[in-house]
Each structure stands twice: as structure tokens, then as C-alpha cells.
PDB file of C-alpha atoms in Angstrom:
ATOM      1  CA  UNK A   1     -25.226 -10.537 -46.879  1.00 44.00           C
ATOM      2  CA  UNK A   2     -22.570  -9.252 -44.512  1.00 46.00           C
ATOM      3  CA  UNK A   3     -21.733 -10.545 -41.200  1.00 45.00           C
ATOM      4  CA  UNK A   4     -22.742  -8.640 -37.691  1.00 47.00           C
ATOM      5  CA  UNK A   5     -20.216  -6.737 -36.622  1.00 47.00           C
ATOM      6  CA  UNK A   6     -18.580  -8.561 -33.676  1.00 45.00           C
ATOM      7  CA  UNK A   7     -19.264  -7.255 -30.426  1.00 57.00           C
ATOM      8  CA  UNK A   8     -16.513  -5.209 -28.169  1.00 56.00           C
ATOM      9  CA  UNK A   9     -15.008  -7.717 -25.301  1.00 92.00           C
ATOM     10  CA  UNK A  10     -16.223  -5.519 -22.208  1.00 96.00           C
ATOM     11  CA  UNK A  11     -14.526  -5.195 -18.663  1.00 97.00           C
ATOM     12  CA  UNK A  12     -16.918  -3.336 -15.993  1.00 97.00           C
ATOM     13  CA  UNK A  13     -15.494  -1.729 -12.744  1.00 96.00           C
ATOM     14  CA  UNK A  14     -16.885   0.020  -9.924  1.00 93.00           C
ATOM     15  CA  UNK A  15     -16.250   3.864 -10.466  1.00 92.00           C
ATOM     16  CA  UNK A  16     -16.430   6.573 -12.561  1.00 94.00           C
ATOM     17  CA  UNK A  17     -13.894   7.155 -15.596  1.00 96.00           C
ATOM     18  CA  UNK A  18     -10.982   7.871 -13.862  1.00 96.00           C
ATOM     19  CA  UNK A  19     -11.171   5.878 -11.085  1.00 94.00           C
ATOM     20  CA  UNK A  20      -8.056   3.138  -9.673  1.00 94.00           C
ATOM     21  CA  UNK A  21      -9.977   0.222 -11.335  1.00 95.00           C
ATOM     22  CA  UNK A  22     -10.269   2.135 -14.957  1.00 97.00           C
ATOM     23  CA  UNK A  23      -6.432   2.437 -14.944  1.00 96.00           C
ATOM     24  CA  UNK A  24      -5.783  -1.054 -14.506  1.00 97.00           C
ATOM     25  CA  UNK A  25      -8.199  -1.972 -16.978  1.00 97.00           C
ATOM     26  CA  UNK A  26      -6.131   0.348 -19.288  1.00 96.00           C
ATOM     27  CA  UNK A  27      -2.858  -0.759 -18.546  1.00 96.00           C
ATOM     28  CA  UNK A  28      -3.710  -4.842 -18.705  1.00 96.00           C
ATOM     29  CA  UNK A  29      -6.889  -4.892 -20.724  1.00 96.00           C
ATOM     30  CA  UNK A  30      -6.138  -2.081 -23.228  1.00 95.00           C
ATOM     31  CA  UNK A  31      -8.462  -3.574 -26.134  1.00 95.00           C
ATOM     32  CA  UNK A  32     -11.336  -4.100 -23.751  1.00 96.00           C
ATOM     33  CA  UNK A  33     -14.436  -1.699 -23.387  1.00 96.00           C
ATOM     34  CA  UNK A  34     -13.342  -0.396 -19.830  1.00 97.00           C
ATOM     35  CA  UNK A  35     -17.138  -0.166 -18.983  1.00 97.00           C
ATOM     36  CA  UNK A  36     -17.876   2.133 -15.253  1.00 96.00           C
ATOM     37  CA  UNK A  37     -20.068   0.804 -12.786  1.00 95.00           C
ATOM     38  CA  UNK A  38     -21.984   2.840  -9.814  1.00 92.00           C
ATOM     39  CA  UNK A  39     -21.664  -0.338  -7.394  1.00 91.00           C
ATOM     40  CA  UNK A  40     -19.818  -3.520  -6.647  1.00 91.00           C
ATOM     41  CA  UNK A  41     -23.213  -5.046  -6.944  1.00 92.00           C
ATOM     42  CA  UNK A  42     -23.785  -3.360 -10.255  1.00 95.00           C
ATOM     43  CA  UNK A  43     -20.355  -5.207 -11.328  1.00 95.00           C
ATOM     44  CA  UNK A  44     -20.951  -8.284 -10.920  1.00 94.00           C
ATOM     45  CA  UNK A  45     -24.470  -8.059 -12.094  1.00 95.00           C
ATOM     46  CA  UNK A  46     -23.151  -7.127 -15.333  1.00 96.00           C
ATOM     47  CA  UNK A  47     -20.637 -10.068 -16.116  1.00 96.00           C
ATOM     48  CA  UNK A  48     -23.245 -12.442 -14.462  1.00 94.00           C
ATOM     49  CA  UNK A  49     -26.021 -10.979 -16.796  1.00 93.00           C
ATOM     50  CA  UNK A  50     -23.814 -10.807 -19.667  1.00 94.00           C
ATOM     51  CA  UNK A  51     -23.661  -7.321 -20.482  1.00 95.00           C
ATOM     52  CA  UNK A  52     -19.538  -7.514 -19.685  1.00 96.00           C
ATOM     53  CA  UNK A  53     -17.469  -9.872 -20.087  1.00 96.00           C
ATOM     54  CA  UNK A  54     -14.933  -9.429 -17.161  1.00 96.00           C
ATOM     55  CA  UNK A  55     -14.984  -7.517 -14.179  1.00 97.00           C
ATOM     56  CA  UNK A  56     -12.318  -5.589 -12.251  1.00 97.00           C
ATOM     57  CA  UNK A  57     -12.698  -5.680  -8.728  1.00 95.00           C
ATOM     58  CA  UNK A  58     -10.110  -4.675  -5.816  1.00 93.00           C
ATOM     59  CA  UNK A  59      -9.801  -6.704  -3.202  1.00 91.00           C
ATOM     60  CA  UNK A  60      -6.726  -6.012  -0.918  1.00 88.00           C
ATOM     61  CA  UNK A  61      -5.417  -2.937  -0.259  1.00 87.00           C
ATOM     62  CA  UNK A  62      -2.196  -2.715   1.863  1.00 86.00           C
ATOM     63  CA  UNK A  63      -3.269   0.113   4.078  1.00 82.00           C
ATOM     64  CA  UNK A  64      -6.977  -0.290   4.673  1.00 75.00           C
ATOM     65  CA  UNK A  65      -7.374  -4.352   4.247  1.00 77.00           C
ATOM     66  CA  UNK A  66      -9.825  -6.288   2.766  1.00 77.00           C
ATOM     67  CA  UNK A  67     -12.411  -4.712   0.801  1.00 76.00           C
ATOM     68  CA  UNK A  68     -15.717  -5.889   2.800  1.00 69.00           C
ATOM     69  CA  UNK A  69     -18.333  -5.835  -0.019  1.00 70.00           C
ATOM     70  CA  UNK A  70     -16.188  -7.796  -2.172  1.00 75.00           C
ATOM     71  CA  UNK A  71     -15.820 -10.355   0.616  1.00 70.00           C
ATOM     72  CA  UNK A  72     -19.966 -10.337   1.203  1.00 74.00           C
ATOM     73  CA  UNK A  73     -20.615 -10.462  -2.836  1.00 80.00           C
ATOM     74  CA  UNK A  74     -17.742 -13.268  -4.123  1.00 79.00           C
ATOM     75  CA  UNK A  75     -18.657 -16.325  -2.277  1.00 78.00           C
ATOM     76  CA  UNK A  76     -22.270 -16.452  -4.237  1.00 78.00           C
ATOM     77  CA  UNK A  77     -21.854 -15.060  -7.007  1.00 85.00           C
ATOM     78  CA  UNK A  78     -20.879 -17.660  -9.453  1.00 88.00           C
ATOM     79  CA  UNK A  79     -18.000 -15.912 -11.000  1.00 94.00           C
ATOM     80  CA  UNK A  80     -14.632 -16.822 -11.244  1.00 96.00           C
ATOM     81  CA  UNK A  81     -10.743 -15.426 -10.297  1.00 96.00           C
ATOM     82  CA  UNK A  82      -8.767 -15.888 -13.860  1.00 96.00           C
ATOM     83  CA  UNK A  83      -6.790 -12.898 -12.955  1.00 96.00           C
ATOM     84  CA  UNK A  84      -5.014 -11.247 -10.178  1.00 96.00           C
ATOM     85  CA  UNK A  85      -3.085  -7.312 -10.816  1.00 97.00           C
ATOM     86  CA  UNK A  86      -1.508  -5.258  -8.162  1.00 96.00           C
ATOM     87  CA  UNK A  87      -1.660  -0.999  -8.471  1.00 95.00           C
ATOM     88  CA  UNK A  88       0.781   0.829  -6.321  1.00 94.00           C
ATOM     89  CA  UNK A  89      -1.648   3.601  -5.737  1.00 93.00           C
ATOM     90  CA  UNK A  90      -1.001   7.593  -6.374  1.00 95.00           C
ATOM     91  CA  UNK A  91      -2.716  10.767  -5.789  1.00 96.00           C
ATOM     92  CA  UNK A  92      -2.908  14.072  -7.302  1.00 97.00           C
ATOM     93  CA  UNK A  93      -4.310  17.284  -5.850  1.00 97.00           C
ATOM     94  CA  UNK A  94      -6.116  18.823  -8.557  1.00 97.00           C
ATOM     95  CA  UNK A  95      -8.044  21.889  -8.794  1.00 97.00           C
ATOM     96  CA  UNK A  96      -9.354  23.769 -12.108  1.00 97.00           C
ATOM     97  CA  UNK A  97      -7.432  24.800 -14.902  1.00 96.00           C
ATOM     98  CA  UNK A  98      -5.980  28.435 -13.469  1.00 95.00           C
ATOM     99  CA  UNK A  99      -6.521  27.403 -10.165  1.00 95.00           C
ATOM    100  CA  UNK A 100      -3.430  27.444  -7.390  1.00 95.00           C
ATOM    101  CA  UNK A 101      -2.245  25.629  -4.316  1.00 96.00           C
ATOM    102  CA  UNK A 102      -2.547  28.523  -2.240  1.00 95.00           C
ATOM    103  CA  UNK A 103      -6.350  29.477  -3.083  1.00 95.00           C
ATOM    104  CA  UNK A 104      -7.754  25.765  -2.202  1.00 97.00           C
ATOM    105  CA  UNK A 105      -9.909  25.597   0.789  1.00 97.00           C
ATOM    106  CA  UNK A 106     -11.924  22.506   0.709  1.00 97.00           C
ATOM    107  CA  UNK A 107     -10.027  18.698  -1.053  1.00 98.00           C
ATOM    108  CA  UNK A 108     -12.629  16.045  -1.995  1.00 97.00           C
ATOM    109  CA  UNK A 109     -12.194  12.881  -2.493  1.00 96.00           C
ATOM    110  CA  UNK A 110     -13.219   9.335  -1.075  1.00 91.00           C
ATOM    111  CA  UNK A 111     -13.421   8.535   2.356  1.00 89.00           C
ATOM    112  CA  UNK A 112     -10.322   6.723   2.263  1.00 87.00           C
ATOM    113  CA  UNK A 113      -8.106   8.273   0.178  1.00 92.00           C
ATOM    114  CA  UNK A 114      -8.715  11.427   2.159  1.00 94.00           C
ATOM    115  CA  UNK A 115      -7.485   9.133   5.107  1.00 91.00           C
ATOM    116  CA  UNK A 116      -4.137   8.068   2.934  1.00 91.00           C
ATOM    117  CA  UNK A 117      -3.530  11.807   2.016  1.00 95.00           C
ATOM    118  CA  UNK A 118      -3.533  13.366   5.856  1.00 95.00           C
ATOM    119  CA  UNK A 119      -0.006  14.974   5.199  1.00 96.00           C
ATOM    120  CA  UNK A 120      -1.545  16.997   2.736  1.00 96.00           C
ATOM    121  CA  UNK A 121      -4.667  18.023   4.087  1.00 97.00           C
ATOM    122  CA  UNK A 122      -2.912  19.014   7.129  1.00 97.00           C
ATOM    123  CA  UNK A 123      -0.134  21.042   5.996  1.00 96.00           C
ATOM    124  CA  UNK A 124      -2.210  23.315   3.715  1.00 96.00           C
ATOM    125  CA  UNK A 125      -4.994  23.185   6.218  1.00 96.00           C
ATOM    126  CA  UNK A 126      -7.697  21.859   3.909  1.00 97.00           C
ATOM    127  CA  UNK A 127     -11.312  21.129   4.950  1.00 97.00           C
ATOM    128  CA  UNK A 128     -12.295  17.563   3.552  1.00 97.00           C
ATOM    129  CA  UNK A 129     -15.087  16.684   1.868  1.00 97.00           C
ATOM    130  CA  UNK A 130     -16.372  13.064   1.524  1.00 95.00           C
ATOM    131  CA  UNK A 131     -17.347  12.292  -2.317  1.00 93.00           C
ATOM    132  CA  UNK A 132     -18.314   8.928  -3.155  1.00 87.00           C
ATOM    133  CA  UNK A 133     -15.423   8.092  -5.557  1.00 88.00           C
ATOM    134  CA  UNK A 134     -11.857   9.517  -6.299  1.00 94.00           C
ATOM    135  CA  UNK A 135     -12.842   9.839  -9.977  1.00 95.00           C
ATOM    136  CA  UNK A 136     -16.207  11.136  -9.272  1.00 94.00           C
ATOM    137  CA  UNK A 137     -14.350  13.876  -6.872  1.00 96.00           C
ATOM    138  CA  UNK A 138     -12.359  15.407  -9.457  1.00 96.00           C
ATOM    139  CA  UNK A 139     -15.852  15.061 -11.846  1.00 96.00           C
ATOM    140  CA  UNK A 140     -17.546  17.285  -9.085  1.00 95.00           C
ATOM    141  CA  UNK A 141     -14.916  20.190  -9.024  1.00 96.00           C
ATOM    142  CA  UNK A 142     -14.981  20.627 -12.476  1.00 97.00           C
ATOM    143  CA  UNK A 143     -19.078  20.701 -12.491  1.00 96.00           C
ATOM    144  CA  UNK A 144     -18.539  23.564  -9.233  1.00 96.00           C
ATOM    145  CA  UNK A 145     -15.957  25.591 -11.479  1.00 96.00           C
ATOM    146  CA  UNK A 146     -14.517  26.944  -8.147  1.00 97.00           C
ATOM    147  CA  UNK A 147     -11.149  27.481  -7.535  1.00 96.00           C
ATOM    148  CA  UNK A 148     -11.003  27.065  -3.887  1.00 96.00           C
ATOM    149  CA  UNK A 149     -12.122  23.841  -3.850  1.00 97.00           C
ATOM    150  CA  UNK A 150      -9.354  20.772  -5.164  1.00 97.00           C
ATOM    151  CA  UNK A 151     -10.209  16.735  -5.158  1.00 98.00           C
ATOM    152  CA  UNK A 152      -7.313  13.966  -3.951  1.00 97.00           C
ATOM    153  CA  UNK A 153      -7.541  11.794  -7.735  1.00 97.00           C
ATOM    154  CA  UNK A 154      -5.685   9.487  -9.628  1.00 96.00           C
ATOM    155  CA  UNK A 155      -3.516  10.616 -12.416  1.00 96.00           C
ATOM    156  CA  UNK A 156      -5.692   9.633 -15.059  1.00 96.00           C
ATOM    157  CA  UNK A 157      -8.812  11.477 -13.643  1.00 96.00           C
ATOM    158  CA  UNK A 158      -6.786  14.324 -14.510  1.00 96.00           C
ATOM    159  CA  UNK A 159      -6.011  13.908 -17.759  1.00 95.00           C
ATOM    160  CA  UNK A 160      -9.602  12.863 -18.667  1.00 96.00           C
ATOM    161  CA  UNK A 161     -11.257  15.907 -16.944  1.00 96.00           C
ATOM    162  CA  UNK A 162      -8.460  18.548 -17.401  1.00 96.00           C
ATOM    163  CA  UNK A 163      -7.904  19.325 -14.933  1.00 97.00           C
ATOM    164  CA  UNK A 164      -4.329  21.542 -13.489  1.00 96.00           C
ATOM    165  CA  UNK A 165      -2.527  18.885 -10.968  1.00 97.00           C
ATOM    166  CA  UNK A 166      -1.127  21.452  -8.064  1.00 97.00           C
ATOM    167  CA  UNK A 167       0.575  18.772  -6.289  1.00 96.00           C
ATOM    168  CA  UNK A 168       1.791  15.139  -7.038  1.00 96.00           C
ATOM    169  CA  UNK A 169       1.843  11.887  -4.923  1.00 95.00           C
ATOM    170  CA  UNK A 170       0.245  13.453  -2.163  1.00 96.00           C
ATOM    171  CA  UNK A 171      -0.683   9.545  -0.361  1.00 94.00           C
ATOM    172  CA  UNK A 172       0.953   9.271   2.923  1.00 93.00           C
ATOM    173  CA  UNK A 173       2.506   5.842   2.248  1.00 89.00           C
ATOM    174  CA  UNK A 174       4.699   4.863  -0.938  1.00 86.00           C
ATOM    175  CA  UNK A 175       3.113   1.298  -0.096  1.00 88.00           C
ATOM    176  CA  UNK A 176       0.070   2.115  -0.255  1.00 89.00           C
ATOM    177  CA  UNK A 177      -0.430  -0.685  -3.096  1.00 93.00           C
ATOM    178  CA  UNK A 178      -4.476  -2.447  -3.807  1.00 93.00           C
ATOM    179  CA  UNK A 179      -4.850  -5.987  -5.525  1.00 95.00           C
ATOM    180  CA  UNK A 180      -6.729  -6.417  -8.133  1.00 96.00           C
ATOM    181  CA  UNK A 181      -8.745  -9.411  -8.883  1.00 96.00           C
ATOM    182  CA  UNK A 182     -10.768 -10.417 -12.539  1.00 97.00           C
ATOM    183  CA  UNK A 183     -13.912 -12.214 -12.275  1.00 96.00           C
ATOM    184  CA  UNK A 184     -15.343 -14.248 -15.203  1.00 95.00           C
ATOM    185  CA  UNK A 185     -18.404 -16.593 -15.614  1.00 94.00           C
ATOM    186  CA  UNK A 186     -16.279 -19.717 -16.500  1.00 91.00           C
ATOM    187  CA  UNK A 187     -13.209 -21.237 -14.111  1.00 89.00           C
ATOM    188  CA  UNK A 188     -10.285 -21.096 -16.804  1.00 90.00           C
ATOM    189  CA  UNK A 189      -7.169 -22.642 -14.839  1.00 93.00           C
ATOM    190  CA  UNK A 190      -3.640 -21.632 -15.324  1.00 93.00           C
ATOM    191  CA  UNK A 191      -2.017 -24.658 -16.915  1.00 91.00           C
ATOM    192  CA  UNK A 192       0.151 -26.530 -14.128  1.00 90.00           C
ATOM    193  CA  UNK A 193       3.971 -26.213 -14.719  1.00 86.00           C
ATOM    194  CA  UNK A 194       4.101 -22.746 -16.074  1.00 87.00           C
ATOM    195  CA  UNK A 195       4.913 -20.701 -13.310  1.00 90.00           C
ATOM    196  CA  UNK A 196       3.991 -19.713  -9.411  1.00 94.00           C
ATOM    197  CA  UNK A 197      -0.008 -19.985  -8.947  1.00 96.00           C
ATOM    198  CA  UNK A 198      -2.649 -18.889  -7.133  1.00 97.00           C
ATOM    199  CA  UNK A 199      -5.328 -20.828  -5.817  1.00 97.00           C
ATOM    200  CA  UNK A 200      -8.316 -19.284  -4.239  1.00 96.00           C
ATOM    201  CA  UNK A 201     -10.778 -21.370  -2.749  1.00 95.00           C
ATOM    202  CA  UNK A 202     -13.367 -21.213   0.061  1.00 92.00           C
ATOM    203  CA  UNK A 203     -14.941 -23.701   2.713  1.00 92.00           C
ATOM    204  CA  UNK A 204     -17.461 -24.442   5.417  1.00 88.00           C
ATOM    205  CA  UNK A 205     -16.263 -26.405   8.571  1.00 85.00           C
ATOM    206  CA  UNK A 206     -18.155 -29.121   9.897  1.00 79.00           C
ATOM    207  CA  UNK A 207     -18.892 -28.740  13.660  1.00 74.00           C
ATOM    208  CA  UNK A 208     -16.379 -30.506  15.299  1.00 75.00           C
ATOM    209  CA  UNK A 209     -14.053 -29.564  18.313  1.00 80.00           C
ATOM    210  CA  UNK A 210     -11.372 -28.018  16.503  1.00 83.00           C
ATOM    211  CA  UNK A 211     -12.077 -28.587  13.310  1.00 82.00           C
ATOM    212  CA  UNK A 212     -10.380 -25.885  11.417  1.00 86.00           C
ATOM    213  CA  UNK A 213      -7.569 -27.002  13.294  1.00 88.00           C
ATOM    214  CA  UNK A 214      -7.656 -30.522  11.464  1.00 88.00           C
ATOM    215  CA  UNK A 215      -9.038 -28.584   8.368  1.00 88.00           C
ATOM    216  CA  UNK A 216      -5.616 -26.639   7.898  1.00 92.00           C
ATOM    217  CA  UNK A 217      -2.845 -28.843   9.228  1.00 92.00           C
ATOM    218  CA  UNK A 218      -2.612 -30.676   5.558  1.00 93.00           C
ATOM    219  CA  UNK A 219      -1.419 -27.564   4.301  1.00 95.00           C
ATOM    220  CA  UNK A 220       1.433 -27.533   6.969  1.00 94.00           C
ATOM    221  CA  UNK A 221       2.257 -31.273   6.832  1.00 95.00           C
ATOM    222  CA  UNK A 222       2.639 -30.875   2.622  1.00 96.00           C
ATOM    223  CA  UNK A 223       4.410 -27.630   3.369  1.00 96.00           C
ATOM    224  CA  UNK A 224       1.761 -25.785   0.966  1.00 96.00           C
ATOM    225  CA  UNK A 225       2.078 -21.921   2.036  1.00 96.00           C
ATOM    226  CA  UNK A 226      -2.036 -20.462   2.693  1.00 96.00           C
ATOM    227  CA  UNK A 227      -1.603 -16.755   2.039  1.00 93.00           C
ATOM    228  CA  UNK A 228      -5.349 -15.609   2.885  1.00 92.00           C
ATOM    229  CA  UNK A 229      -7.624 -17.108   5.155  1.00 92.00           C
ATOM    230  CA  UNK A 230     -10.425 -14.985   5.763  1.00 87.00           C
ATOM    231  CA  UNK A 231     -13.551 -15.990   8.119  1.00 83.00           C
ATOM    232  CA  UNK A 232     -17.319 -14.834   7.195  1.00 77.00           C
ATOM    233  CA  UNK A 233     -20.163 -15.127   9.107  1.00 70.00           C
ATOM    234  CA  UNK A 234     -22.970 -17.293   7.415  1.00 68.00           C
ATOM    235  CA  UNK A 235     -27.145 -16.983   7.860  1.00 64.00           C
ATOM    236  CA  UNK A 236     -26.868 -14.604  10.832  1.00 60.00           C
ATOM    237  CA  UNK A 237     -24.992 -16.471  13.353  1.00 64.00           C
ATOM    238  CA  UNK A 238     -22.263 -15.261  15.059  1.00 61.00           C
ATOM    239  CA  UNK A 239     -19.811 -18.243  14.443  1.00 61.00           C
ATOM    240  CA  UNK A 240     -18.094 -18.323  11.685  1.00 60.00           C
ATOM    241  CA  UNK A 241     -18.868 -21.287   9.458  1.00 76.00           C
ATOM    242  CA  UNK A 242     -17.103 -20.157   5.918  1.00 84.00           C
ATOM    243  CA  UNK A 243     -13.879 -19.263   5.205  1.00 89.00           C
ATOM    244  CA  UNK A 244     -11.904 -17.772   1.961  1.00 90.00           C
ATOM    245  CA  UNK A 245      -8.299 -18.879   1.643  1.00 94.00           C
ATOM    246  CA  UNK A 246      -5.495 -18.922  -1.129  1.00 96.00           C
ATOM    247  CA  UNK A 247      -2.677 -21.070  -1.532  1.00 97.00           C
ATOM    248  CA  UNK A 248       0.426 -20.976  -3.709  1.00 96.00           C
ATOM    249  CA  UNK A 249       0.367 -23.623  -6.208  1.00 96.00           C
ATOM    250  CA  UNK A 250      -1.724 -25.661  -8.474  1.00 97.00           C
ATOM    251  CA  UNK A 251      -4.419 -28.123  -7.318  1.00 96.00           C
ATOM    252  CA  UNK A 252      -2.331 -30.684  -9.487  1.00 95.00           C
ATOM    253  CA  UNK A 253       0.212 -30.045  -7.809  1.00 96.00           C
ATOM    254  CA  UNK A 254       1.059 -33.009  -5.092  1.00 96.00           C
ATOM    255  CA  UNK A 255       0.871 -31.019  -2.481  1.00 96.00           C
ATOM    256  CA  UNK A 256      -1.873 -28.896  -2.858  1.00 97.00           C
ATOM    257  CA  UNK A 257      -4.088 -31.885  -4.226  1.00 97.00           C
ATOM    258  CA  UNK A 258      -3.362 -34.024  -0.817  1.00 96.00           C
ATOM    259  CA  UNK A 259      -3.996 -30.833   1.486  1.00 96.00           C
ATOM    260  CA  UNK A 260      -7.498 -30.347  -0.439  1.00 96.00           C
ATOM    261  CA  UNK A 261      -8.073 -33.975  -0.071  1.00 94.00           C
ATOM    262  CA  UNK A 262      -7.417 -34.004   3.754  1.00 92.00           C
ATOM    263  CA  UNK A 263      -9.531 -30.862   3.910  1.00 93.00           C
ATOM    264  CA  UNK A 264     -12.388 -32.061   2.543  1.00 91.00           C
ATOM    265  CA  UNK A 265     -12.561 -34.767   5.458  1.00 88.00           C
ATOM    266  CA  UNK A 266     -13.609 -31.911   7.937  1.00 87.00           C
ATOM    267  CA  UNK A 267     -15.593 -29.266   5.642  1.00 88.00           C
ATOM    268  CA  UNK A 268     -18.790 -29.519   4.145  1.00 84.00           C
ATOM    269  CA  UNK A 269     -18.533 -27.775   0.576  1.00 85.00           C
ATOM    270  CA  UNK A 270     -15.336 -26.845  -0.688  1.00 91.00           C
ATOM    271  CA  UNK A 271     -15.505 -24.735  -3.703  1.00 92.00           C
ATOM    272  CA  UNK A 272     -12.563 -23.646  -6.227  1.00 94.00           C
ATOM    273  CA  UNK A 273     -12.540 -19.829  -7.049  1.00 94.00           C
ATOM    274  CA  UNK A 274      -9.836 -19.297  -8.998  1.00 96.00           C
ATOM    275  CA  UNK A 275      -6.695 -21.097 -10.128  1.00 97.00           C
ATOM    276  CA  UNK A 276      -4.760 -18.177 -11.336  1.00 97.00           C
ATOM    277  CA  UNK A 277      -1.009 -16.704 -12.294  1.00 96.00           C
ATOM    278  CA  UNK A 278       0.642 -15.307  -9.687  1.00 95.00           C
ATOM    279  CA  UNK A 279       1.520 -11.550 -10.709  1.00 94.00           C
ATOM    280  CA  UNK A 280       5.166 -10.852 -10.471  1.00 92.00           C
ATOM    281  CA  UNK A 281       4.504  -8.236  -7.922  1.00 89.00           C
ATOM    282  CA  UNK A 282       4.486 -11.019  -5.023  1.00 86.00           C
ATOM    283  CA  UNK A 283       7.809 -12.153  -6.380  1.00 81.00           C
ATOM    284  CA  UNK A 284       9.373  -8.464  -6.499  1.00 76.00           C
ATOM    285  CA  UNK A 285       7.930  -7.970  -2.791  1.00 69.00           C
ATOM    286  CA  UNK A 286       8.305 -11.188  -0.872  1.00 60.00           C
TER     287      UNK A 286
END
């Protein structure tokens, strides 16, 4: 009798093939099933239902902040941080294969990368056009087979489309850098001792007279550096109840363990997210 095949480790991400989020699942998940995604929603629905086992989600990006759905879909979902990767991000201008730089009339692209790429746009006096995804941008030009039109893409949408790049790192900023965060359905910790970690967590304050106040000041008095601390608005109201905040270190570290202690005293939940490795990038760009 032989044995069932065993089934392909998946990683989902929001995007087409192509996209920012498929080339860091390449480049740090290589021997996953990089599995696309039409929505953040869709995402985590899939590692929550099973059907992947990780998912790729940005969450930072150093030009246009936080990424708001994330932020909305995290705090409930159930899943976990066990990973954290940083892309510096690059553009192409591509058109179809034959196609020049001096026949393109219309770029498409998403909203914000056509917002990162002004420069461009501007000096070859290109009418944008809002597509829903980078990857799916560079997916529509080749389905319109006109040479006039060019998308703003990553690199690899490119080179799985084939399409002819006419001009490369077209993004305004050579910062322009987005952090990538992996979500799984159990909490697996980074041993303590090994190296810098990240600890993500989020709370809701009780309501006291300054209470976040008193929440945070056990992070300054065990000189524990918060690197995040992000407010959300909770049920409808208008004051903001819940916050998401990260931390260098390790809950078992002394430190971090007596500042989560004292904040405990003036929240009502406090709930563990992630307790990660740091990726080297902070290091290389403190």
C-alpha cells in the first residue's frame, strides 16, 4: 500500500504572481507553494481555514505608513507573527515586448506605487492609470497588447509575463523599503538568548485618568525600547481603547517580563502576537 503523497507547505499573499509579497516569499520561503490571494481578507482566511500554511502580509512601508487593513484584520484574527522580512522596494517601467520608451502614453500600476514613481510619470508625461495591483498592472498590458500603454511593476512581474523593461528603478525614493510580517495559526517563540527579538503585542486600557500614561512608563523605568505603538478605535467609539505595540526583547527577558507585569495593572486584556527574530535589516539601519 503506498503512503499519500505529502502535501506542499503553502504560503498565501495578497496579489497576483508578481506582486512585492510573491518575491519575498521566493527569496525566504523558496520551497513553499507561494499561493496568490485577491484580498488581505482572503489571506488570512486561508491560513485560518487551513488551506495555507503561512501568510505573507506587509505591514510597514517607509513612505506610505502603516498598512490600514492589516491593522483592522490582525488584532482578531487568531494568527500569529513568527516572522518579520524587510523588501527595499523597486520598480520597472515595462511595456510589451517591441514596445519603446518614447511610444508610451498611459503607465498603470497601483495607486501607490504610481504615487512613489512621480519622477517618471512626469518627465515622460505619462497619463496614470489606477490598477488594483502592481503585478496585476503589468498582467493587464500584456492582455491590451498595446504599445502605448506601460505598467510601474516589480522586477519579477517582468520576468514572469515577458515583458521588455524600458526603464529601471523608476521609485522616487531609494528608501522606499515595506516590512514584511508571517502569520501562522500557532505562537512559536524565538528561543530567549539567541539574538535581538521582537515582541509584538496588543492591549486595551482601562478607563482611568491617564492610564496609558501608567500603562507605558514600565517600559521606560526597565529601559525596554517600544518601537510601534499604534492606537485603534474599538466598537464604534471614537476613543481609542486598543493599542498594538512592539518591543525589543524577549518576554523572558527581565525587563520586558516586569514592564508586561506593570502593564497589565492598568489594561484589561493583554495579548502576545508574536515573539519573533529581529531581521538584520533593523541592525544595518538603526
Amino acid at each position: 500500500m503506498t503512503e499519500a503523497p505529502r502535501r506542499v507547505e503553502r504560503i498565501a499573499y495578497q496579489g497576483e504572481p508578481g506582486a512585492n509579497s510573491h518575491q519575498v516569499c521566493r527569496e525566504h520561503y523558496p520551497d513553499l507553494e507561494a499561493v496568490p490571494c485577491a484580498s488581505f481578507e482572503d489571506v488570512f482566511a486561508a491560513v485560518e481555514g487551513g488551506e495555507a500554511d503561512l501568510a505573507m502580509i506587509p505591514i510597514d512601508n517607509s513612505i506610505a505608513g502603516r498598512v490600514a487593513d492589516i491593522h483592522h484584520f490582525l488584532p482578531d484574527s487568531g494568527l500569529h507573527i513568527i516572522a518579520e522580512h524587510f523588501l527595499r522596494i523597486r520598480f520597472e517601467l515595462l511595456g510589451i515586448p517591441g514596445a519603446r520608451l518614447d511610444q508610451i502614453r498611459t503607465v498603470h500600476s497601483h495607486v501607490h506605487a504610481l504615487g512613489q514613481c512621480r519622477k517618471v510619470i512626469r518627465a515622460h508625461n505619462l497619463t496614470p492609470v489606477i490598477s488594483g495591483d502592481t503585478a496585476g498592472a503589468a498582467r493587464e498590458i500584456v492582455e491590451a497588447g498595446d504599445p502605448t500603454q506601460a505598467a510601474i511593476s516589480p522586477p519579477l512581474a517582468a520576468e514572469i509575463y515577458g515583458l521588455e523593461v524600458l526603464a529601471e528603478d523608476v521609485e522616487d525614493e531609494e528608501h522606499n523599503t515595506t516590512r514584511f510580517v508571517v502569520l501562522g495559526r500557532e505562537l512559536v517563540e524565538a528561543a530567549p538568548g539567541n539574538g535581538p527579538v521582537v515582541t509584538s503585542f496588543i492591549f486595551n486600557v482601562r478607563n482611568l485618568p491617564a492610564a496609558l500614561y501608567k500603562a507605558l512608563g514600565g517600559f521606560a523605568t526597565n529601559g525596554v525600547n517600544m518601537t510601534k505603538l499604534e492606537s485603534y478605535m474599538v466598537g464604534g467609539e471614537f476613543t481609542a481603547t486598543q493599542f498594538l505595540a512592539e518591543v525589543d526583547g524577549h518576554p523572558a527577558d527581565v525587563g520586558v517580563a516586569n514592564a508586561l507585569e506593570e502593564l497589565r495593572f492598568f489594561t484589561t486584556d493583554v495579548k502576545i502576537l508574536g515573539v519573533y527574530p529581529a531581521d538584520p535589516f533593523r541592525e544595518d539601519h538603526a
